[in-house]
mmCIF file of C-alpha atoms in Angstrom:
data_model
loop_
_atom_site.group_PDB
_atom_site.id
_atom_site.type_symbol
_atom_site.label_atom_id
_atom_site.label_comp_id
_atom_site.label_asym_id
_atom_site.label_seq_id
_atom_site.Cartn_x
_atom_site.Cartn_y
_atom_site.Cartn_z
ATOM 1 C CA UNK A 1 -13.880 32.555 23.413
ATOM 2 C CA UNK A 2 -12.631 35.758 25.474
ATOM 3 C CA UNK A 3 -10.998 35.396 29.023
ATOM 4 C CA UNK A 4 -10.263 37.937 31.450
ATOM 5 C CA UNK A 5 -10.446 38.839 34.841
ATOM 6 C CA UNK A 6 -13.176 40.800 35.893
ATOM 7 C CA UNK A 7 -15.116 37.428 33.859
ATOM 8 C CA UNK A 8 -17.778 35.850 36.472
ATOM 9 C CA UNK A 9 -16.923 32.531 35.894
ATOM 10 C CA UNK A 10 -17.481 29.283 38.909
ATOM 11 C CA UNK A 11 -15.012 27.533 37.542
ATOM 12 C CA UNK A 12 -12.082 30.471 37.837
ATOM 13 C CA UNK A 13 -10.666 29.059 33.491
ATOM 14 C CA UNK A 14 -9.269 32.856 33.315
ATOM 15 C CA UNK A 15 -6.522 31.226 36.421
ATOM 16 C CA UNK A 16 -6.275 28.285 35.153
ATOM 17 C CA UNK A 17 -6.075 29.444 32.606
ATOM 18 C CA UNK A 18 -2.895 32.026 32.983
ATOM 19 C CA UNK A 19 -2.080 29.311 35.021
ATOM 20 C CA UNK A 20 -1.496 26.895 32.143
ATOM 21 C CA UNK A 21 0.465 30.058 29.916
ATOM 22 C CA UNK A 22 3.183 30.589 32.421
ATOM 23 C CA UNK A 23 3.798 26.721 33.686
ATOM 24 C CA UNK A 24 2.790 26.600 36.594
ATOM 25 C CA UNK A 25 0.403 24.268 36.379
ATOM 26 C CA UNK A 26 2.614 22.148 35.606
ATOM 27 C CA UNK A 27 6.024 20.945 37.104
ATOM 28 C CA UNK A 28 7.571 20.772 33.555
ATOM 29 C CA UNK A 29 10.425 23.477 34.585
ATOM 30 C CA UNK A 30 11.308 22.374 38.145
ATOM 31 C CA UNK A 31 10.882 18.559 37.806
ATOM 32 C CA UNK A 32 12.676 15.975 35.118
ATOM 33 C CA UNK A 33 9.521 13.846 33.759
ATOM 34 C CA UNK A 34 11.439 12.455 30.624
ATOM 35 C CA UNK A 35 11.069 8.780 30.302
ATOM 36 C CA UNK A 36 13.621 7.594 30.841
ATOM 37 C CA UNK A 37 13.976 4.639 27.692
ATOM 38 C CA UNK A 38 15.477 1.231 28.857
ATOM 39 C CA UNK A 39 17.267 -0.393 25.933
ATOM 40 C CA UNK A 40 17.545 -3.759 27.649
ATOM 41 C CA UNK A 41 13.967 -4.586 26.723
ATOM 42 C CA UNK A 42 13.410 -2.179 24.036
ATOM 43 C CA UNK A 43 11.795 -5.046 20.911
ATOM 44 C CA UNK A 44 13.877 -4.307 18.302
ATOM 45 C CA UNK A 45 12.503 -5.394 14.721
ATOM 46 C CA UNK A 46 14.374 -6.595 11.804
ATOM 47 C CA UNK A 47 15.533 -3.933 9.201
ATOM 48 C CA UNK A 48 15.926 -5.865 5.837
ATOM 49 C CA UNK A 49 15.026 -4.115 3.344
ATOM 50 C CA UNK A 50 13.281 -5.840 0.536
ATOM 51 C CA UNK A 51 12.598 -5.098 -3.265
ATOM 52 C CA UNK A 52 10.081 -4.277 -2.923
ATOM 53 C CA UNK A 53 11.103 -1.508 -0.459
ATOM 54 C CA UNK A 54 14.025 -0.848 -2.062
ATOM 55 C CA UNK A 55 12.048 0.406 -4.557
ATOM 56 C CA UNK A 56 9.609 2.382 -3.030
ATOM 57 C CA UNK A 57 6.418 -0.198 -4.267
ATOM 58 C CA UNK A 58 5.835 -1.297 -0.638
ATOM 59 C CA UNK A 59 2.200 0.768 -1.120
ATOM 60 C CA UNK A 60 1.444 -0.160 -5.088
ATOM 61 C CA UNK A 61 -1.189 -2.445 -5.327
ATOM 62 C CA UNK A 62 -0.026 -2.748 -8.938
ATOM 63 C CA UNK A 63 3.284 -4.795 -7.606
ATOM 64 C CA UNK A 64 0.763 -6.976 -4.426
ATOM 65 C CA UNK A 65 -1.182 -8.226 -7.496
ATOM 66 C CA UNK A 66 1.236 -9.001 -9.678
ATOM 67 C CA UNK A 67 3.592 -11.489 -7.257
ATOM 68 C CA UNK A 68 -0.332 -12.647 -5.705
ATOM 69 C CA UNK A 69 -1.010 -13.676 -9.565
ATOM 70 C CA UNK A 70 2.722 -15.479 -9.984
ATOM 71 C CA UNK A 71 2.738 -17.180 -6.940
ATOM 72 C CA UNK A 72 -0.795 -18.445 -7.327
ATOM 73 C CA UNK A 73 0.123 -19.301 -10.591
ATOM 74 C CA UNK A 74 0.906 -23.209 -8.587
ATOM 75 C CA UNK A 75 -1.513 -24.830 -9.740
ATOM 76 C CA UNK A 76 -1.078 -25.812 -5.074
ATOM 77 C CA UNK A 77 -0.925 -22.740 -4.507
ATOM 78 C CA UNK A 78 -4.214 -21.992 -6.121
ATOM 79 C CA UNK A 79 -5.939 -24.709 -4.863
ATOM 80 C CA UNK A 80 -5.113 -24.696 -1.041
ATOM 81 C CA UNK A 81 -5.219 -20.536 -1.331
ATOM 82 C CA UNK A 82 -9.535 -21.127 -2.664
ATOM 83 C CA UNK A 83 -9.057 -23.346 -0.241
ATOM 84 C CA UNK A 84 -7.936 -21.513 3.125
ATOM 85 C CA UNK A 85 -7.956 -17.896 2.430
ATOM 86 C CA UNK A 86 -11.162 -17.757 -0.574
ATOM 87 C CA UNK A 87 -13.373 -20.827 1.348
ATOM 88 C CA UNK A 88 -13.589 -22.324 -1.787
ATOM 89 C CA UNK A 89 -13.785 -26.129 -0.985
ATOM 90 C CA UNK A 90 -14.083 -27.746 -5.064
ATOM 91 C CA UNK A 91 -11.207 -25.450 -6.922
ATOM 92 C CA UNK A 92 -10.106 -27.190 -10.260
ATOM 93 C CA UNK A 93 -6.653 -26.056 -9.470
ATOM 94 C CA UNK A 94 -5.709 -28.010 -13.092
ATOM 95 C CA UNK A 95 -7.572 -26.357 -15.854
ATOM 96 C CA UNK A 96 -7.525 -22.107 -14.536
ATOM 97 C CA UNK A 97 -6.317 -18.626 -16.094
ATOM 98 C CA UNK A 98 -5.713 -15.673 -13.855
ATOM 99 C CA UNK A 99 -6.098 -12.700 -15.278
ATOM 100 C CA UNK A 100 -4.192 -9.833 -14.866
ATOM 101 C CA UNK A 101 -5.975 -6.008 -15.428
ATOM 102 C CA UNK A 102 -8.279 -7.888 -17.348
ATOM 103 C CA UNK A 103 -11.364 -5.070 -17.726
ATOM 104 C CA UNK A 104 -9.417 -3.861 -14.866
ATOM 105 C CA UNK A 105 -9.813 -6.448 -12.020
ATOM 106 C CA UNK A 106 -7.158 -5.955 -10.529
ATOM 107 C CA UNK A 107 -6.951 -10.973 -10.394
ATOM 108 C CA UNK A 108 -9.631 -12.520 -12.415
ATOM 109 C CA UNK A 109 -9.633 -16.685 -12.204
ATOM 110 C CA UNK A 110 -11.302 -18.501 -14.318
ATOM 111 C CA UNK A 111 -11.520 -21.834 -13.861
ATOM 112 C CA UNK A 112 -14.846 -24.481 -14.756
ATOM 113 C CA UNK A 113 -16.437 -24.791 -11.817
ATOM 114 C CA UNK A 114 -15.554 -20.983 -10.290
ATOM 115 C CA UNK A 115 -14.883 -17.325 -11.750
ATOM 116 C CA UNK A 116 -12.496 -15.724 -8.637
ATOM 117 C CA UNK A 117 -12.158 -10.997 -8.283
ATOM 118 C CA UNK A 118 -9.755 -10.273 -6.521
ATOM 119 C CA UNK A 119 -9.738 -6.205 -6.122
ATOM 120 C CA UNK A 120 -6.550 -4.520 -4.835
ATOM 121 C CA UNK A 121 -7.080 -1.177 -2.257
ATOM 122 C CA UNK A 122 -4.194 0.492 -0.071
ATOM 123 C CA UNK A 123 -4.076 3.274 -1.307
ATOM 124 C CA UNK A 124 -7.732 4.146 -3.604
ATOM 125 C CA UNK A 125 -11.534 4.330 -3.864
ATOM 126 C CA UNK A 126 -14.292 1.883 -4.633
ATOM 127 C CA UNK A 127 -17.019 4.785 -5.492
ATOM 128 C CA UNK A 128 -17.750 4.850 -9.312
ATOM 129 C CA UNK A 129 -20.516 7.144 -10.652
ATOM 130 C CA UNK A 130 -23.055 4.522 -12.699
ATOM 131 C CA UNK A 131 -22.299 6.142 -16.173
ATOM 132 C CA UNK A 132 -19.284 4.905 -15.611
ATOM 133 C CA UNK A 133 -20.373 1.914 -15.734
ATOM 134 C CA UNK A 134 -23.013 1.050 -17.402
ATOM 135 C CA UNK A 135 -20.364 3.191 -20.349
ATOM 136 C CA UNK A 136 -18.090 0.615 -18.982
ATOM 137 C CA UNK A 137 -19.552 -3.021 -19.109
ATOM 138 C CA UNK A 138 -20.979 -1.933 -23.070
ATOM 139 C CA UNK A 139 -17.201 -1.844 -24.154
ATOM 140 C CA UNK A 140 -16.414 -4.609 -21.517
ATOM 141 C CA UNK A 141 -19.026 -6.737 -24.273
ATOM 142 C CA UNK A 142 -18.925 -4.455 -27.538
ATOM 143 C CA UNK A 143 -21.981 -3.755 -27.738
ATOM 144 C CA UNK A 144 -23.198 0.147 -28.233
ATOM 145 C CA UNK A 145 -26.681 -0.849 -26.912
ATOM 146 C CA UNK A 146 -27.741 -2.689 -23.222
ATOM 147 C CA UNK A 147 -30.200 -3.534 -24.701
ATOM 148 C CA UNK A 148 -28.142 -6.020 -26.859
ATOM 149 C CA UNK A 149 -25.830 -7.540 -23.067
ATOM 150 C CA UNK A 150 -26.233 -10.696 -21.771
ATOM 151 C CA UNK A 151 -29.024 -10.372 -19.610
ATOM 152 C CA UNK A 152 -27.338 -10.537 -15.789
ATOM 153 C CA UNK A 153 -25.748 -7.941 -16.898
ATOM 154 C CA UNK A 154 -28.581 -5.891 -17.846
ATOM 155 C CA UNK A 155 -29.871 -6.589 -15.122
ATOM 156 C CA UNK A 156 -27.803 -5.116 -12.868
ATOM 157 C CA UNK A 157 -27.319 -2.609 -15.333
ATOM 158 C CA UNK A 158 -30.537 -1.582 -14.147
ATOM 159 C CA UNK A 159 -29.530 -2.449 -9.971
ATOM 160 C CA UNK A 160 -27.439 0.289 -10.373
ATOM 161 C CA UNK A 161 -29.153 3.121 -11.263
ATOM 162 C CA UNK A 162 -31.979 2.261 -8.146
ATOM 163 C CA UNK A 163 -29.185 2.401 -6.615
ATOM 164 C CA UNK A 164 -27.857 5.575 -4.134
ATOM 165 C CA UNK A 165 -23.883 4.737 -3.805
ATOM 166 C CA UNK A 166 -21.928 2.705 -6.670
ATOM 167 C CA UNK A 167 -19.022 0.934 -6.858
ATOM 168 C CA UNK A 168 -16.360 0.298 -9.576
ATOM 169 C CA UNK A 169 -16.564 -3.302 -8.087
ATOM 170 C CA UNK A 170 -20.006 -3.787 -9.467
ATOM 171 C CA UNK A 171 -19.463 -3.593 -12.843
ATOM 172 C CA UNK A 172 -16.504 -6.264 -12.413
ATOM 173 C CA UNK A 173 -19.890 -8.370 -10.934
ATOM 174 C CA UNK A 174 -21.977 -7.618 -14.058
ATOM 175 C CA UNK A 175 -19.381 -8.413 -16.076
ATOM 176 C CA UNK A 176 -17.540 -12.224 -15.036
ATOM 177 C CA UNK A 177 -22.213 -12.567 -14.657
ATOM 178 C CA UNK A 178 -21.955 -11.549 -18.511
ATOM 179 C CA UNK A 179 -19.409 -13.961 -19.234
ATOM 180 C CA UNK A 180 -19.974 -16.830 -17.832
ATOM 181 C CA UNK A 181 -24.287 -16.451 -19.370
ATOM 182 C CA UNK A 182 -21.936 -15.849 -22.845
ATOM 183 C CA UNK A 183 -19.579 -18.942 -22.013
ATOM 184 C CA UNK A 184 -22.879 -20.697 -20.880
ATOM 185 C CA UNK A 185 -21.578 -21.851 -18.304
ATOM 186 C CA UNK A 186 -22.725 -22.447 -14.839
ATOM 187 C CA UNK A 187 -19.636 -21.446 -13.230
ATOM 188 C CA UNK A 188 -20.330 -19.381 -10.195
ATOM 189 C CA UNK A 189 -18.488 -15.994 -9.187
ATOM 190 C CA UNK A 190 -16.919 -15.195 -5.813
ATOM 191 C CA UNK A 191 -15.632 -11.592 -5.444
ATOM 192 C CA UNK A 192 -12.918 -10.830 -3.449
ATOM 193 C CA UNK A 193 -12.267 -6.644 -1.945
ATOM 194 C CA UNK A 194 -8.181 -7.565 -0.494
ATOM 195 C CA UNK A 195 -7.297 -4.652 2.641
ATOM 196 C CA UNK A 196 -4.969 -4.096 4.571
ATOM 197 C CA UNK A 197 -5.401 -4.165 8.118
ATOM 198 C CA UNK A 198 -4.522 -0.789 9.621
ATOM 199 C CA UNK A 199 -7.554 -0.151 6.537
ATOM 200 C CA UNK A 200 -10.076 -1.638 8.239
ATOM 201 C CA UNK A 201 -12.199 1.096 9.635
ATOM 202 C CA UNK A 202 -13.214 2.819 5.296
ATOM 203 C CA UNK A 203 -15.325 -1.187 5.815
ATOM 204 C CA UNK A 204 -18.589 1.795 6.325
ATOM 205 C CA UNK A 205 -21.673 -0.145 7.889
ATOM 206 C CA UNK A 206 -22.777 0.847 4.034
ATOM 207 C CA UNK A 207 -20.542 -1.264 2.326
ATOM 208 C CA UNK A 208 -21.519 -3.851 4.655
ATOM 209 C CA UNK A 209 -25.072 -3.235 3.754
ATOM 210 C CA UNK A 210 -24.925 -3.072 -0.275
ATOM 211 C CA UNK A 211 -20.811 -4.461 -1.712
ATOM 212 C CA UNK A 212 -20.047 -6.821 1.242
ATOM 213 C CA UNK A 213 -24.108 -8.487 1.889
ATOM 214 C CA UNK A 214 -23.829 -10.764 -1.354
ATOM 215 C CA UNK A 215 -21.793 -10.660 -3.919
ATOM 216 C CA UNK A 216 -17.955 -9.964 -2.017
ATOM 217 C CA UNK A 217 -16.462 -9.958 0.835
ATOM 218 C CA UNK A 218 -13.861 -8.156 2.345
ATOM 219 C CA UNK A 219 -10.253 -10.067 2.875
ATOM 220 C CA UNK A 220 -7.514 -8.764 5.007
ATOM 221 C CA UNK A 221 -3.502 -8.731 4.142
ATOM 222 C CA UNK A 222 -3.266 -11.214 7.517
ATOM 223 C CA UNK A 223 -5.484 -13.633 6.155
ATOM 224 C CA UNK A 224 -3.351 -13.440 2.960
ATOM 225 C CA UNK A 225 -0.201 -12.785 4.987
ATOM 226 C CA UNK A 226 -0.602 -15.906 6.971
ATOM 227 C CA UNK A 227 -1.327 -18.327 3.832
ATOM 228 C CA UNK A 228 1.859 -17.461 2.707
ATOM 229 C CA UNK A 229 3.911 -17.365 5.879
ATOM 230 C CA UNK A 230 2.129 -21.013 6.137
ATOM 231 C CA UNK A 231 3.052 -22.540 2.650
ATOM 232 C CA UNK A 232 7.301 -21.211 3.378
ATOM 233 C CA UNK A 233 8.234 -25.036 4.465
ATOM 234 C CA UNK A 234 5.789 -27.329 2.766
ATOM 235 C CA UNK A 235 7.867 -27.978 -0.378
ATOM 236 C CA UNK A 236 4.865 -26.877 -2.878
ATOM 237 C CA UNK A 237 7.143 -23.809 -4.207
ATOM 238 C CA UNK A 238 9.980 -24.905 -6.731
ATOM 239 C CA UNK A 239 12.960 -23.465 -5.911
ATOM 240 C CA UNK A 240 12.218 -20.284 -8.384
ATOM 241 C CA UNK A 241 9.104 -19.500 -6.889
ATOM 242 C CA UNK A 242 10.782 -19.992 -2.990
ATOM 243 C CA UNK A 243 13.509 -17.100 -3.957
ATOM 244 C CA UNK A 244 10.463 -14.891 -3.346
ATOM 245 C CA UNK A 245 8.322 -15.340 -1.235
ATOM 246 C CA UNK A 246 10.230 -14.908 2.292
ATOM 247 C CA UNK A 247 11.023 -10.982 -0.201
ATOM 248 C CA UNK A 248 6.536 -11.231 -0.276
ATOM 249 C CA UNK A 249 6.213 -11.879 2.791
ATOM 250 C CA UNK A 250 8.337 -8.555 4.308
ATOM 251 C CA UNK A 251 6.990 -6.465 1.877
ATOM 252 C CA UNK A 252 3.230 -7.330 3.032
ATOM 253 C CA UNK A 253 4.138 -7.540 6.935
ATOM 254 C CA UNK A 254 3.163 -3.349 6.796
ATOM 255 C CA UNK A 255 -0.224 -4.559 5.007
ATOM 256 C CA UNK A 256 -0.778 -6.476 8.263
ATOM 257 C CA UNK A 257 -0.978 -4.269 11.366
ATOM 258 C CA UNK A 258 -3.675 -2.251 12.905
ATOM 259 C CA UNK A 259 -2.091 0.913 13.249
ATOM 260 C CA UNK A 260 -0.244 1.654 9.791
ATOM 261 C CA UNK A 261 3.179 2.784 11.583
ATOM 262 C CA UNK A 262 6.306 1.338 9.603
ATOM 263 C CA UNK A 263 7.753 5.187 10.128
ATOM 264 C CA UNK A 264 7.488 4.803 13.032
ATOM 265 C CA UNK A 265 9.180 1.853 13.747
ATOM 266 C CA UNK A 266 12.238 2.558 11.988
ATOM 267 C CA UNK A 267 13.245 6.195 13.476
ATOM 268 C CA UNK A 268 12.082 3.653 16.729
ATOM 269 C CA UNK A 269 14.809 1.051 15.878
ATOM 270 C CA UNK A 270 17.259 4.030 15.169
ATOM 271 C CA UNK A 271 17.411 5.689 17.959
ATOM 272 C CA UNK A 272 17.612 2.907 20.188
ATOM 273 C CA UNK A 273 20.638 2.136 17.980
ATOM 274 C CA UNK A 274 22.237 5.318 18.664
ATOM 275 C CA UNK A 275 21.977 4.096 22.097
ATOM 276 C CA UNK A 276 23.403 0.970 22.178
ATOM 277 C CA UNK A 277 26.595 2.489 20.222
ATOM 278 C CA UNK A 278 26.357 5.742 22.618
ATOM 279 C CA UNK A 279 26.512 3.483 24.899
ATOM 280 C CA UNK A 280 29.206 1.304 24.249
ATOM 281 C CA UNK A 281 31.231 3.943 22.897
ATOM 282 C CA UNK A 282 31.369 5.143 26.558
#
């Protein structure tokens, strides 16, 4: 777009734009508009280091999945987690197992009544090519022909071919279904995808209509973090588990916020502290 003084323009765009360039449209140079920092009313965040931050693992799914699995090995914690967070009321905490990265599933929890899939997503996506899904499901069961797969797994592969979008979590569900059929159990299958709160915008309407319509439920880090904060003083953790609970909770907190602004908050804290230190010297 080109503007000149002789351009016919009822909105006087040329002169207005010129005034902005010359600084005439604003009183920045004639008036101090800088907002004063009120240190007395400033809110300081606790800058205590937690071990995931020290080792630069605070955004890595693997570390959080490992910690979550560690605490869920406590039978009472698992029972409460299933009830309060996963909304499973009849979870048998006497006979269950937790597998990490079984068939690439972040947490695969199995009991006589329930097979639970928890997929942890911090900085990764869910989309996958349909051909890769079929190939991996065949590998899961050690088969080379789709016809030899357990009926439910074979049925899901057929559904994948009709779908427009494919998610890696679908093959995890197919594996769980096939395993239930092979073991001839009546276990129900429940799938969950764990998101940071600031990533909830990535749960599109398409995801709601497909992945989260039947087989999976979205979970947030705020839900998980609130749960672990709630069990801190319940006396169900042993001394060794309790030792690391505070650090686990602090590490999760950056993923419970609506906006990922941890660097901004850290800089603000340091800025306030510099002002206070300067005031103390003066």
